mmCIF file of C-alpha atoms in Angstrom:
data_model
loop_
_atom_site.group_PDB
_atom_site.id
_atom_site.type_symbol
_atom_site.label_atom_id
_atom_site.label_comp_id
_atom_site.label_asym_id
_atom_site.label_seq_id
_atom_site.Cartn_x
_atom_site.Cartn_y
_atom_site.Cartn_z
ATOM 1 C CA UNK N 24 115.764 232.974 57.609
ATOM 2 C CA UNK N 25 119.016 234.677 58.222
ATOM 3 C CA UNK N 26 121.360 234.069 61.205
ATOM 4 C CA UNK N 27 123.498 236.681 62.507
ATOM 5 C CA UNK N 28 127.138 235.498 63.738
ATOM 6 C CA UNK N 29 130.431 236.885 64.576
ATOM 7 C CA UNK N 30 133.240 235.271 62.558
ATOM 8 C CA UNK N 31 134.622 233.187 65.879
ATOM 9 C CA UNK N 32 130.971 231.716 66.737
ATOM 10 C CA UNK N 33 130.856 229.960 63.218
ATOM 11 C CA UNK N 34 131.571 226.249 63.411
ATOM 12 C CA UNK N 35 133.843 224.607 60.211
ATOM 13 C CA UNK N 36 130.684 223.938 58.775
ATOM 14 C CA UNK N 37 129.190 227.100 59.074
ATOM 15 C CA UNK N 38 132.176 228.884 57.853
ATOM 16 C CA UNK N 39 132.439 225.879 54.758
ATOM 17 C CA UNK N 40 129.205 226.788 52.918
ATOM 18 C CA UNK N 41 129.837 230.550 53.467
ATOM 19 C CA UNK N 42 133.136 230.265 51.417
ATOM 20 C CA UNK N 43 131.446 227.409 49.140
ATOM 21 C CA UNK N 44 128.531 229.751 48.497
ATOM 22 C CA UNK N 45 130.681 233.079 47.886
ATOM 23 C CA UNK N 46 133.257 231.259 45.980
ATOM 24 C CA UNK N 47 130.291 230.077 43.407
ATOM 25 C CA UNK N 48 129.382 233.895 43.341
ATOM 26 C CA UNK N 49 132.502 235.888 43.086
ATOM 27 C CA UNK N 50 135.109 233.314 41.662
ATOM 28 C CA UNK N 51 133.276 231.246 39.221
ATOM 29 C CA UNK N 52 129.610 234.092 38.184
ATOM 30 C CA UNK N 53 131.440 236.761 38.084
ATOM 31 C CA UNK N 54 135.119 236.147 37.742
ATOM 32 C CA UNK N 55 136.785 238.014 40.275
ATOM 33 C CA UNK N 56 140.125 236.897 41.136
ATOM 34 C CA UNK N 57 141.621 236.535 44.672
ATOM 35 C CA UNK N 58 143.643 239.541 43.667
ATOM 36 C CA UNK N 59 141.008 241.641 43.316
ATOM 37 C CA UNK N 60 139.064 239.842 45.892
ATOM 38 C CA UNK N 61 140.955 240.296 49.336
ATOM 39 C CA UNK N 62 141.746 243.886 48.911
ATOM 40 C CA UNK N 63 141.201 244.875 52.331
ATOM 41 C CA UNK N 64 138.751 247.006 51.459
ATOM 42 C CA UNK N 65 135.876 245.167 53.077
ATOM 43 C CA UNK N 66 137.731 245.030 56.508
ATOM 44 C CA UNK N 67 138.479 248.771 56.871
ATOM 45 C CA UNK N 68 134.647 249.803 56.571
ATOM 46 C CA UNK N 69 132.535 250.706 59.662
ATOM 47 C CA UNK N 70 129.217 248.506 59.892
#
């Protein structure tokens, strides 16, 4: 079951296992660096 939520309605908890879980992904699976991670890239695209 998924659960839709805007950044500022996640509690710390929320927002710990989202970073936890993409962290495992991204950092450690497929080793992407935080240089190439926060490129801004994300942020600029329309949903």
């Amino acid at each position: 079951m998924f659960i839709i939520k805007h950044f500022n309605d996640l509690n710390v908890d929320e927002f710990f296992k989202i970073s936890k879980s993409r962290y495992k992904v991204f950092a450690c699976k497929q080793k992407i660096t935080q240089e190439n991670d926060f490129d801004d890239i994300d942020k600029n695209k329309s949903a």
